[in-house]
mmCIF file of C-alpha atoms and ligand atoms in Angstrom:
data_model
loop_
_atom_site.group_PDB
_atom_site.id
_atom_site.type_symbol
_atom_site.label_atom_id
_atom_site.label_comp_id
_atom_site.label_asym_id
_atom_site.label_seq_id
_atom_site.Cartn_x
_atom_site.Cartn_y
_atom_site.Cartn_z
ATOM 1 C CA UNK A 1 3.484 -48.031 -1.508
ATOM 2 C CA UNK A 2 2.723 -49.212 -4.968
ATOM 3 C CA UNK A 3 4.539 -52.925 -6.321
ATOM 4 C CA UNK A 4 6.635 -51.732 -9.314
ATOM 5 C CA UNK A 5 4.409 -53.934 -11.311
ATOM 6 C CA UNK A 6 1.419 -51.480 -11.058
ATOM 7 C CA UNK A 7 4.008 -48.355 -11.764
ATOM 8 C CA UNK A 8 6.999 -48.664 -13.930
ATOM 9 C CA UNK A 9 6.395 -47.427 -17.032
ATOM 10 C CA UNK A 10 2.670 -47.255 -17.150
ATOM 11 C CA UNK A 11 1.330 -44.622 -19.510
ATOM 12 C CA UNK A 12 -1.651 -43.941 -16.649
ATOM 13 C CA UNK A 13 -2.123 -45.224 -13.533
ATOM 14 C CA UNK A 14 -4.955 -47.341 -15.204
ATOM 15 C CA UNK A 15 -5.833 -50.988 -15.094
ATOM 16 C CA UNK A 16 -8.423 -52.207 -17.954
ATOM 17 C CA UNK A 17 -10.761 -54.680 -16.039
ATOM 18 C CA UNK A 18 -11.927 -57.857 -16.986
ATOM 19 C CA UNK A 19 -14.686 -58.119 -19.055
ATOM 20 C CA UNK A 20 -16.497 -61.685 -18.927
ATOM 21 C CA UNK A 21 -16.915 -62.846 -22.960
ATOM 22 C CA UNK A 22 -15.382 -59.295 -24.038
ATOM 23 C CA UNK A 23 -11.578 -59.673 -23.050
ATOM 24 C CA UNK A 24 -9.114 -61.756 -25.198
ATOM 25 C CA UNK A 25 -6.119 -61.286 -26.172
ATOM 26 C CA UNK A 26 -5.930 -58.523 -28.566
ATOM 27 C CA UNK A 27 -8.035 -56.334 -26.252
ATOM 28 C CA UNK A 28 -5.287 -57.487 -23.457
ATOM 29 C CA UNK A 29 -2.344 -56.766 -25.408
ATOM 30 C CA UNK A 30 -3.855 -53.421 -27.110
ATOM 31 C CA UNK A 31 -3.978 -52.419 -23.482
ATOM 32 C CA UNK A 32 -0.596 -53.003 -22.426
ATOM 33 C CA UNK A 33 0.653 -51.839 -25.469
ATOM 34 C CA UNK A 34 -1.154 -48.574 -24.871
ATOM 35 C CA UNK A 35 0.663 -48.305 -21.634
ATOM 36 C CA UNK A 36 -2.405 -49.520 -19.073
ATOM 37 C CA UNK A 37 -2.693 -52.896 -17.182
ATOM 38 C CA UNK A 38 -4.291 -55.311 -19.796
ATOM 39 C CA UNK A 39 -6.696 -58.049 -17.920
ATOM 40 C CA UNK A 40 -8.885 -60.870 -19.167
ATOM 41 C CA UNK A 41 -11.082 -63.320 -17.170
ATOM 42 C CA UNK A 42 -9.520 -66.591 -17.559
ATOM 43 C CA UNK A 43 -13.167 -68.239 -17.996
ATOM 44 C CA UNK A 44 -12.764 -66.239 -21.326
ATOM 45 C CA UNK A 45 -10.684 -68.980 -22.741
ATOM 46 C CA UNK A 46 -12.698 -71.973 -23.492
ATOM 47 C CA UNK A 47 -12.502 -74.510 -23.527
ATOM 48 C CA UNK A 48 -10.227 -74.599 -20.450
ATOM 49 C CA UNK A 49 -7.107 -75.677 -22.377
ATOM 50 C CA UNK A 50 -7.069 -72.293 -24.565
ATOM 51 C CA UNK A 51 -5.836 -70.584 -21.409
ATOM 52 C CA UNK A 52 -2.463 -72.178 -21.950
ATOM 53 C CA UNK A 53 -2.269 -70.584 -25.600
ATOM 54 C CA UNK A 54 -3.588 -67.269 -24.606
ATOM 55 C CA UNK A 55 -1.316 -66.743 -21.802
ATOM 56 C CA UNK A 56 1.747 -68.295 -23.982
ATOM 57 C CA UNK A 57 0.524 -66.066 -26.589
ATOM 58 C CA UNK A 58 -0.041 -62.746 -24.230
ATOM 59 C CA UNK A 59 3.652 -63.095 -22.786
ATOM 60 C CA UNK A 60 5.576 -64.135 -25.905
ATOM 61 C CA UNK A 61 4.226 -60.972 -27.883
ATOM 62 C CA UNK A 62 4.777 -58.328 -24.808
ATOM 63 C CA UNK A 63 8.411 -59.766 -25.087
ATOM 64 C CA UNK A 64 8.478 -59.192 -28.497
ATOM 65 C CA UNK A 65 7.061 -55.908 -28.168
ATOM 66 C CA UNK A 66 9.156 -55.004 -25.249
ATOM 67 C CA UNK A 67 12.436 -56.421 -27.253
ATOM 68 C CA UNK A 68 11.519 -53.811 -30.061
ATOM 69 C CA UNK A 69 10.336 -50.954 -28.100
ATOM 70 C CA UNK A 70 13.348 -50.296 -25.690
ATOM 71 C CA UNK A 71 11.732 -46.614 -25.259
ATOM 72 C CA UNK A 72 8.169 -47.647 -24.939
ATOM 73 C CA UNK A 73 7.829 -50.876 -22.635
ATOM 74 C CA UNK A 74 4.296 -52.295 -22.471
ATOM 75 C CA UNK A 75 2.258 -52.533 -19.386
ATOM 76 C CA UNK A 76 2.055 -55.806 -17.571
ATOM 77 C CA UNK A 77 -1.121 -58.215 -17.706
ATOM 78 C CA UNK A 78 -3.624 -59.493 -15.474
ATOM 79 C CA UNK A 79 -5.693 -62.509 -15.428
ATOM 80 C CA UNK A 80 -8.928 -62.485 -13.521
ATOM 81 C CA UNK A 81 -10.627 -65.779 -11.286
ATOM 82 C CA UNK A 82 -13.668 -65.845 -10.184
ATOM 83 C CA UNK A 83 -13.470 -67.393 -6.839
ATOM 84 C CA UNK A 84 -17.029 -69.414 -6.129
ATOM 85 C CA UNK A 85 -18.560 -72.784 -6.589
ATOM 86 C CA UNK A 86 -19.882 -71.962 -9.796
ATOM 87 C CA UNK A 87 -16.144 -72.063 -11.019
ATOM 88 C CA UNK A 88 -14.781 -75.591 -11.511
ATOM 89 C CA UNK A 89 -11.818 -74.200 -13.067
ATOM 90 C CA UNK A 90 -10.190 -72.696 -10.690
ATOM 91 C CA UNK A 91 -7.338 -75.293 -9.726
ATOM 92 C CA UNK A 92 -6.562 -75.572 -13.740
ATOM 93 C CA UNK A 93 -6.590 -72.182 -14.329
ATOM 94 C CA UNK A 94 -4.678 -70.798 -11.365
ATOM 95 C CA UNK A 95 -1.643 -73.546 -12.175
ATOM 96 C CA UNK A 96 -1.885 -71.689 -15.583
ATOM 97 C CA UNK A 97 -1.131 -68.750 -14.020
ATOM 98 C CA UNK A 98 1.959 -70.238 -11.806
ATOM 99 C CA UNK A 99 3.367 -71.802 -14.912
ATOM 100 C CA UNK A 100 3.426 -68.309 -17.079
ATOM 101 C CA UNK A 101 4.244 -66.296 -14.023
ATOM 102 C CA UNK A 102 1.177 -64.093 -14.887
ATOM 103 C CA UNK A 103 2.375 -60.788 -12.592
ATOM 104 C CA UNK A 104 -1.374 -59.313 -11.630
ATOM 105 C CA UNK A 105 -3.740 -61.676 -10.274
ATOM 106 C CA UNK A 106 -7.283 -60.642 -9.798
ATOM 107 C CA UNK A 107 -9.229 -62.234 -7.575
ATOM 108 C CA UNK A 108 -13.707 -61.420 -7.565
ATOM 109 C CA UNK A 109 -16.092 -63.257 -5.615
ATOM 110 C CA UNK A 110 -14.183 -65.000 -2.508
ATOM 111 C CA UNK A 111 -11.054 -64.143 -1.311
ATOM 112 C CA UNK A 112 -9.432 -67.327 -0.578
ATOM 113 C CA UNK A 113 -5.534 -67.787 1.133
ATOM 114 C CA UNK A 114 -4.826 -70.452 -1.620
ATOM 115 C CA UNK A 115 -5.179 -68.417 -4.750
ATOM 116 C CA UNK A 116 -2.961 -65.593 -2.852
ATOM 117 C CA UNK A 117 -0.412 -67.992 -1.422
ATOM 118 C CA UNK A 118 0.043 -69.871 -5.520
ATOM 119 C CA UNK A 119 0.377 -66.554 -7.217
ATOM 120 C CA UNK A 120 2.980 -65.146 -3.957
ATOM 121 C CA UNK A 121 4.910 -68.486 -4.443
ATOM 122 C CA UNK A 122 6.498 -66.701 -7.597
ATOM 123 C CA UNK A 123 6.667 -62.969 -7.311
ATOM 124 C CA UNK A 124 2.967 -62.180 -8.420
ATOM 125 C CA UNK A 125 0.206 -60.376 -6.675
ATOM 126 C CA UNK A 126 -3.048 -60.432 -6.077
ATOM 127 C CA UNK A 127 -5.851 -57.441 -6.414
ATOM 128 C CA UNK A 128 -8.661 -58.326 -4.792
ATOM 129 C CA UNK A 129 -12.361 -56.908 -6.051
ATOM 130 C CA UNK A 130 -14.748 -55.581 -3.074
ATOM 131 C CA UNK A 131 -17.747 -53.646 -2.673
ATOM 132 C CA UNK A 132 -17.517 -52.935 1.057
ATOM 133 C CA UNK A 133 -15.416 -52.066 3.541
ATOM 134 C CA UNK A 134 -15.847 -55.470 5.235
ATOM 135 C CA UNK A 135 -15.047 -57.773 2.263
ATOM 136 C CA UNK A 136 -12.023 -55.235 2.155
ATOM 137 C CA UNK A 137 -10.786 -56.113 5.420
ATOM 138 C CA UNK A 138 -11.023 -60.084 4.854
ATOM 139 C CA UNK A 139 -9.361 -60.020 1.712
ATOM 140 C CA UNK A 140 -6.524 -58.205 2.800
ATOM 141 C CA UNK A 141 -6.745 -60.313 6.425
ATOM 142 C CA UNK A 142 -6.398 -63.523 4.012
ATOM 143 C CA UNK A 143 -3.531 -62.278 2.148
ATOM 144 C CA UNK A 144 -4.353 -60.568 -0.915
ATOM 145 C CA UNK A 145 -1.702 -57.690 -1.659
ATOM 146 C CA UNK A 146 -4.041 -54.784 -3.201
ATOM 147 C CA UNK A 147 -8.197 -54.352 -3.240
ATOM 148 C CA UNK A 148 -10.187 -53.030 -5.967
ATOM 149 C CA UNK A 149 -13.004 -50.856 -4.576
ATOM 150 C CA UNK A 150 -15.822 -51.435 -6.487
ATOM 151 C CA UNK A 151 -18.615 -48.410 -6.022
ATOM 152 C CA UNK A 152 -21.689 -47.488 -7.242
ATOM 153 C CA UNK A 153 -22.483 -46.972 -11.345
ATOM 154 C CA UNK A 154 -19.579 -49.550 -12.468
ATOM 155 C CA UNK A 155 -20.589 -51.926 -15.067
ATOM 156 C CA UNK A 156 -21.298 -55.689 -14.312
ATOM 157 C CA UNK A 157 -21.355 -56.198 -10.570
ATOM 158 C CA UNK A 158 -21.290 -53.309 -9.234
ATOM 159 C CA UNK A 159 -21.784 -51.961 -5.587
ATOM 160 C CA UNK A 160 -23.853 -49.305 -4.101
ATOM 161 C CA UNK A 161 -21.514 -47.214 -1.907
ATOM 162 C CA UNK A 162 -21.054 -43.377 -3.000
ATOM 163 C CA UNK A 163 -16.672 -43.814 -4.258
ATOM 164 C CA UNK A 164 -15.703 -40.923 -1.657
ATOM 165 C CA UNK A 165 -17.659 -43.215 0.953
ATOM 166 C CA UNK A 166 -16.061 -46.562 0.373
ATOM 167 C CA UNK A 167 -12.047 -44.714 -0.425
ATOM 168 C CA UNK A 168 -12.165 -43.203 2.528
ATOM 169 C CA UNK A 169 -13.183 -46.690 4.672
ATOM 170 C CA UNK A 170 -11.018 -48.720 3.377
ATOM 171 C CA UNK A 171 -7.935 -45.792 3.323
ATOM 172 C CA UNK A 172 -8.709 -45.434 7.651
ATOM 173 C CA UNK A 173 -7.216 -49.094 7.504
ATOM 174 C CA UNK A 174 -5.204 -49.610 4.603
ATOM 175 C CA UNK A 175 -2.636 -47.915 2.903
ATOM 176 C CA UNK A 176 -1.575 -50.200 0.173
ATOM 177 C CA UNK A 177 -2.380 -50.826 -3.558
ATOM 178 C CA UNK A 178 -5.864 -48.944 -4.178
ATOM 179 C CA UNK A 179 -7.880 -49.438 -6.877
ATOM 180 C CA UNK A 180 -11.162 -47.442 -7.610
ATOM 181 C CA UNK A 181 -13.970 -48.421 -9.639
ATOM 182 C CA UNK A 182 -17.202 -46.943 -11.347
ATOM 183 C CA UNK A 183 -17.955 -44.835 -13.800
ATOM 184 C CA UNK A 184 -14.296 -43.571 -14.576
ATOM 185 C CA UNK A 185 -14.387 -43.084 -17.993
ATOM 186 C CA UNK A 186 -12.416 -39.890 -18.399
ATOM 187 C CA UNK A 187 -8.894 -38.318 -17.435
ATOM 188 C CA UNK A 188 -10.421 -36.273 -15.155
ATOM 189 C CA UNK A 189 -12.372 -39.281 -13.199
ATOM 190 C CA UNK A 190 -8.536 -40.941 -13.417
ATOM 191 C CA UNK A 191 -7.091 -38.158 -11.272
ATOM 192 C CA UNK A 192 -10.249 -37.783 -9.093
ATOM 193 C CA UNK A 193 -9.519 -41.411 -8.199
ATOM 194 C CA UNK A 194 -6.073 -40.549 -7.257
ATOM 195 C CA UNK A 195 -7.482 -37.261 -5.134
ATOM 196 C CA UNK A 196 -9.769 -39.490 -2.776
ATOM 197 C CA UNK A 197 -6.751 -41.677 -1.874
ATOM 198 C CA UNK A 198 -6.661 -44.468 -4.679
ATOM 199 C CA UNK A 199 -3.522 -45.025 -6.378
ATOM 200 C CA UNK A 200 -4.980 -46.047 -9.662
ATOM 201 C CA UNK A 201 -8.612 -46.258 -11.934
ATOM 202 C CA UNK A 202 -9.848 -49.742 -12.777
ATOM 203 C CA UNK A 203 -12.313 -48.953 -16.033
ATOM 204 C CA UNK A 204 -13.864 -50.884 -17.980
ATOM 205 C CA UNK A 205 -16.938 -49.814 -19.715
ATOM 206 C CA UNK A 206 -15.300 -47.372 -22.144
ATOM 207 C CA UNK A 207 -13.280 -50.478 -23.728
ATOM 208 C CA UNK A 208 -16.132 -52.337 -24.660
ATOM 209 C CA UNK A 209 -16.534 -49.524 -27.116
ATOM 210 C CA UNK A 210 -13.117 -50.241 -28.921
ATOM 211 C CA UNK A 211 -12.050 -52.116 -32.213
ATOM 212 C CA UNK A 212 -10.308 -54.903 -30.563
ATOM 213 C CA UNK A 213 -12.960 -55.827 -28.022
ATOM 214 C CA UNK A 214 -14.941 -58.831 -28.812
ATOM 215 C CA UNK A 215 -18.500 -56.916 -28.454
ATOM 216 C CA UNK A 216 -20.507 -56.850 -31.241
ATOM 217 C CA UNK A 217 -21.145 -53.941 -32.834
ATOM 218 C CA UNK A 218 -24.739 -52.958 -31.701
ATOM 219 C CA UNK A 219 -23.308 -53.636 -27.945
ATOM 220 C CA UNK A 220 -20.365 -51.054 -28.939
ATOM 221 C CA UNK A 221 -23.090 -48.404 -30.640
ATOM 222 C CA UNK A 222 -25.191 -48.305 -28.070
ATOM 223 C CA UNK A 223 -22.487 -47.790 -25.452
ATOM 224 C CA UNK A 224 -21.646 -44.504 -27.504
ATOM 225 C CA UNK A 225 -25.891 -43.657 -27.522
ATOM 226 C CA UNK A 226 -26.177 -43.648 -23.814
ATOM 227 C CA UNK A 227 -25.785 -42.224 -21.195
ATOM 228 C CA UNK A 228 -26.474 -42.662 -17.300
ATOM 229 C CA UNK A 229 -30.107 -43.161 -17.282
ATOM 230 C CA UNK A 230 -30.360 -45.711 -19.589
ATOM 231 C CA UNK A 231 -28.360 -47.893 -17.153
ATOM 232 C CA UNK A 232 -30.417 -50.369 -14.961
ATOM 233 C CA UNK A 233 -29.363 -52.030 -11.847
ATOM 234 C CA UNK A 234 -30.753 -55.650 -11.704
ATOM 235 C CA UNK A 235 -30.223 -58.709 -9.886
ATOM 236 C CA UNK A 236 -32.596 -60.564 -12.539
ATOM 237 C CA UNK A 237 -29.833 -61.787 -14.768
ATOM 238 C CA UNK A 238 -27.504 -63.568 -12.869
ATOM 239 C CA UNK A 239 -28.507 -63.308 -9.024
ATOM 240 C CA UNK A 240 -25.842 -60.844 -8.244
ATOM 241 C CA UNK A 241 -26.985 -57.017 -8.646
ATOM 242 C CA UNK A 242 -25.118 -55.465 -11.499
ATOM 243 C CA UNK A 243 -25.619 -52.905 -14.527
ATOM 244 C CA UNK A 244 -26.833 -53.608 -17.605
ATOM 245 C CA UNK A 245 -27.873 -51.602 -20.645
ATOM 246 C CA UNK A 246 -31.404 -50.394 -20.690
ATOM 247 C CA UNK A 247 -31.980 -50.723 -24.295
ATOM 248 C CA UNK A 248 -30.509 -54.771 -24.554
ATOM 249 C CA UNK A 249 -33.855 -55.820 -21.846
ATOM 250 C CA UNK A 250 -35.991 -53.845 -24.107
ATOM 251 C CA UNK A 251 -34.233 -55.799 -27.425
ATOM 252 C CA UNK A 252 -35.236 -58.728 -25.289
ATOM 253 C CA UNK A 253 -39.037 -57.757 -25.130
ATOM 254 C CA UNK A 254 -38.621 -56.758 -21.275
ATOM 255 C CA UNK A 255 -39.520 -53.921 -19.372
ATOM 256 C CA UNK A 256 -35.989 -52.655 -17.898
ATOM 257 C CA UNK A 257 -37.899 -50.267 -15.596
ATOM 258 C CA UNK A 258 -40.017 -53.823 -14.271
ATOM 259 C CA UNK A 259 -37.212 -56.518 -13.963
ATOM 260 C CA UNK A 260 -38.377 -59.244 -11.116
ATOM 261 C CA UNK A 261 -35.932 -59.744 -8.928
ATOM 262 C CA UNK A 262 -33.891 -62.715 -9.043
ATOM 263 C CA UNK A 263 -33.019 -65.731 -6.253
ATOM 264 C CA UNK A 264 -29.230 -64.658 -5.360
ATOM 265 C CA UNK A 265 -28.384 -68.412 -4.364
ATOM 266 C CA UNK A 266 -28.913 -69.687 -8.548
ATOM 267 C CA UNK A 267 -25.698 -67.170 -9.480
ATOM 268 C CA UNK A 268 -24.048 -68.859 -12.082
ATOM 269 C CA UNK A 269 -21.362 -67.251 -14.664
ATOM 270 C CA UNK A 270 -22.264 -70.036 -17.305
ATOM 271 C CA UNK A 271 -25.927 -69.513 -17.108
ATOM 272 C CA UNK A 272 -28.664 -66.850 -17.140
ATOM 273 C CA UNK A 273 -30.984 -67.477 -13.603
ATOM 274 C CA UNK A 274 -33.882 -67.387 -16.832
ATOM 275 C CA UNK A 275 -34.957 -65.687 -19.724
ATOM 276 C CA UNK A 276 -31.988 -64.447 -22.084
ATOM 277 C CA UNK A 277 -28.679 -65.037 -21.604
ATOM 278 C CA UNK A 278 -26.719 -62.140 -19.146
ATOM 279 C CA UNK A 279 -23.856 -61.060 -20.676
ATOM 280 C CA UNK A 280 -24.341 -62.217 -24.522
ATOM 281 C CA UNK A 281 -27.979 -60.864 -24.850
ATOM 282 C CA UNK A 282 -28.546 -58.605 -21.794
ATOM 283 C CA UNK A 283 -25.369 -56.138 -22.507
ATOM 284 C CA UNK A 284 -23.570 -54.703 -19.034
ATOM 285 C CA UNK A 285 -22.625 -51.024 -18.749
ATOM 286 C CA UNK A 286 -21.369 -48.847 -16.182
ATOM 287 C CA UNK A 287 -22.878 -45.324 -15.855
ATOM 288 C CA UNK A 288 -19.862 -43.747 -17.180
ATOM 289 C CA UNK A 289 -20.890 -44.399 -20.587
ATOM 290 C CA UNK A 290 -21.717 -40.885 -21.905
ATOM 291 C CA UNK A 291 -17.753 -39.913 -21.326
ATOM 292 C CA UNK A 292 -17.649 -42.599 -24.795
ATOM 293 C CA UNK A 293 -18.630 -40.747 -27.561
ATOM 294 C CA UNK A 294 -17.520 -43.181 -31.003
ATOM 295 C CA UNK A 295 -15.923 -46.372 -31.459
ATOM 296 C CA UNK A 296 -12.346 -46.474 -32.144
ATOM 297 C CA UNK A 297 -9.075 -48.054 -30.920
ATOM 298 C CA UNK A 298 -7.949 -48.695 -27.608
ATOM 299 C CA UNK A 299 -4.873 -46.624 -28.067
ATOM 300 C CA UNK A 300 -6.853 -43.598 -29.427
ATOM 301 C CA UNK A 301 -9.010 -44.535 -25.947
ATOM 302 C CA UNK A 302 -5.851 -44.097 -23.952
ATOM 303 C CA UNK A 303 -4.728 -41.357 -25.869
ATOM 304 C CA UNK A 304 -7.932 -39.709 -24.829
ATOM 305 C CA UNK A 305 -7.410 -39.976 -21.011
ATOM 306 C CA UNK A 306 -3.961 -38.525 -21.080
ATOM 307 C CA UNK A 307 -4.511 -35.818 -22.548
ATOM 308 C CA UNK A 308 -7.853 -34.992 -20.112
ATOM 309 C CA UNK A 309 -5.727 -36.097 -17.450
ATOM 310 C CA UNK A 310 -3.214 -33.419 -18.620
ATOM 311 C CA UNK A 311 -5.452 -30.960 -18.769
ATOM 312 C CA UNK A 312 -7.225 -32.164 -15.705
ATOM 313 C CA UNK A 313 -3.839 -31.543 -13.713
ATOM 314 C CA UNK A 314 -3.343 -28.713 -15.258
ATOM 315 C CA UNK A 315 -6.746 -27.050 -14.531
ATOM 316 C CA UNK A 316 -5.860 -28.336 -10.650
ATOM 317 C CA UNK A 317 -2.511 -26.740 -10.551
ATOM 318 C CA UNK A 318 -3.822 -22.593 -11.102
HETATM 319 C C1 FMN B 401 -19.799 -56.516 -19.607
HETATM 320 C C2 FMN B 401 -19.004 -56.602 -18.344
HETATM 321 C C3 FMN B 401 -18.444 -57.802 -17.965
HETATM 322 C C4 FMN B 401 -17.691 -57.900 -16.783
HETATM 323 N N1 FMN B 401 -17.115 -59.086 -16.458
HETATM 324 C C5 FMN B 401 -16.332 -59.182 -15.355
HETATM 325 C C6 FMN B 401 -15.673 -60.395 -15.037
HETATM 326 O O1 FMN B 401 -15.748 -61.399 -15.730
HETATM 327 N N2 FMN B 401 -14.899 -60.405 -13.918
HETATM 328 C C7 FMN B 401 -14.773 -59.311 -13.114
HETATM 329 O O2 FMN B 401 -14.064 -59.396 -12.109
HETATM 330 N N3 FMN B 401 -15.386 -58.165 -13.388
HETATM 331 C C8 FMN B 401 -16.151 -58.067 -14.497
HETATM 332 N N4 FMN B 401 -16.776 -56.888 -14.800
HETATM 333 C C9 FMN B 401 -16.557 -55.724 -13.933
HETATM 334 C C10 FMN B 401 -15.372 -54.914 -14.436
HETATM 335 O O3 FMN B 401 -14.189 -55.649 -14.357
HETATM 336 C C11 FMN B 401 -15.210 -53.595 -13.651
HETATM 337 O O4 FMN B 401 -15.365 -53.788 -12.281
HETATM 338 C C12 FMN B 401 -16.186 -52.551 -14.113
HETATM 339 O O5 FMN B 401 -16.331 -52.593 -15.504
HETATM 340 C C13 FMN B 401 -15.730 -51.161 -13.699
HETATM 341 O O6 FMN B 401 -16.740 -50.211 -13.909
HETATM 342 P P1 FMN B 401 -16.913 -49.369 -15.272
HETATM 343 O O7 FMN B 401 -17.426 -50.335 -16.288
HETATM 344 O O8 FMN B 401 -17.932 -48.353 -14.897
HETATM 345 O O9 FMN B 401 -15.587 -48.811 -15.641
HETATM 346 C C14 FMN B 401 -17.531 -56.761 -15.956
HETATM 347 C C15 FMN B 401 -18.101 -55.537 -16.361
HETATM 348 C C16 FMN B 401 -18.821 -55.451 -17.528
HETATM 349 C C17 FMN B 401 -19.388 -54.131 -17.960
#
């Protein structure tokens, strides 16, 4: 059974993931205005204390959306920790969260009781990020309400497990909130989700490559220039394997076909393990970046998967 929260008047069954340095609010509130889940990592707002004015700004303009839209209600938001030592914020940034009553919680890295017991204590829930079916099973076992399965091809870090694989794992155990990730860039990958047995599509590639995400521009053209093979999977960058875009290591003077491989105990969000700087330099993308064709607006983005996953319904139902 799905919460309300990731139902009631949502547009798709669609979440827009956190994007580390990409997500603020106007991408956020774009998205729930659209009619998907909006989310942002909260290390986005720096320094620590902007967190307070994003989320105050976030919730006071859905209200004011909400107030004037009676026949269009926006999607709720989500805020995204990173649970691991690397994050000093946490205790600061999840009390943010209690104090603006943020209703999706999404929880990468370590799934910890605290974080799920603070964001139960007022009607919120937790969505916890996995690449296996084991991580699955201890985040649910430690109280998180929903699990986002991460699979192979998704941008940042990403897994390695085929999505029919790790859906149908999890689903022998689980049959609450479902999330799928990687590579879903289309109306027809939304409903495929939703065919293997996950209730909704967590994407986030495809709105790196909008107007209101804080990407520069070359980072948003070449998102529309490639396509699957000019993804690379690397550990090199910050310890973790993830995806990045071939042609930002080759901007960088680096061989993306002959990356070393990187020591996974020096992960660290703040800093690159060497070398340029992941994320701000070294530009990640998911596979599914060939379904993005131009730049434009998040709401011509959404617009876009409705009406393929119309069509994709409609080609289903003959
Ligand atoms: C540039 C970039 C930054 C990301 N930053 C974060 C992050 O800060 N926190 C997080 O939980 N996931 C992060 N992710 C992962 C996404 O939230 C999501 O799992 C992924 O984008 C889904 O795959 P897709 O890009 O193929 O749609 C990031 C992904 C990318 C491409």
């Amino acid at each position: 059974m799905l919460p309300a929260v990731l139902k009631d008047g949502l547009r798709l069954p669609v979440i827009g993931s956190p994007l580390f340095i990409i997500s603020h609010p106007e991408l956020t509130l774009a998205q729930c205005k659209a009619g998907v889940v909006g989310a942002f990592p909260a290390l986005n707002a720096r320094p620590e204390s902007q967190l307070d004015e994003w989320l105050a700004e976030i919730t006071e303009e859905l209200a004011a959306h909400n107030a004037a839209h009676p026949e269009r209600q926006a999607a709720p938001f989500a805020v995204n920790q990173i649970v691991h030592t690397s994050n000093r914020r946490l205790e600061h940034d999840l009390m943010m969260c209690v104090k603006y009553k943020v209703p999706i919680v999404i929880s990468s890295l370590g799934a910890v009781a605290e974080v799920n017991d603070a964001i139960h204590s007022y009607g919120g829930i937790v969505l916890h990020d996995v690449i296996n079916n084991r991580h699955a099973n201890s985040a649910i076992r430690k109280g998180a309400d929903g699990l986002i399965a991460v699979a192979t091809g998704a941008g940042g870090h990403a897994g390695t497990l085929s999505p029919f694989a790790l859906v149908e794992e999890i689903r022998e155990w689980f049959d609450g909130p479902l999330l799928l990730a990687g590579a879903i860039a289309t109306g027809g990958g939304i409903l495929a989700a939703q065919a293997m047995g996950a209730d909704m599509a967590y994407i986030g590639t495809p709105f790196i490559a909008t107007r209101e995400a804080r990407a520069a521009d070359g980072y948003k053209e070449m998102i529309v220039g490639s396509n699957a093979a000019d993804i690379v999977y690397s550990n090199y960058f910050t310890g973790v394997h993830g995806n990045y875009l071939k042609g930002s290591i080759s901007a960088m003077g680096m061989d993306p076909d002959k990356l070393p491989v990187a020591d996974p105990t020096k992960m660290d969000f703040d800093a690159a393990v060497s070398g340029p700087k992941a994320w701000k330099e070294i530009w990640g993308a998911g596979q599914g970046v060939s379904a993005v064709k131009a730049v434009g607006t998040v709401e011509e983005l959404v617009s876009r998967m409705e009406r393929e996953y119309a069509q994709a319904r409609q080609r289903l139902a003959v």
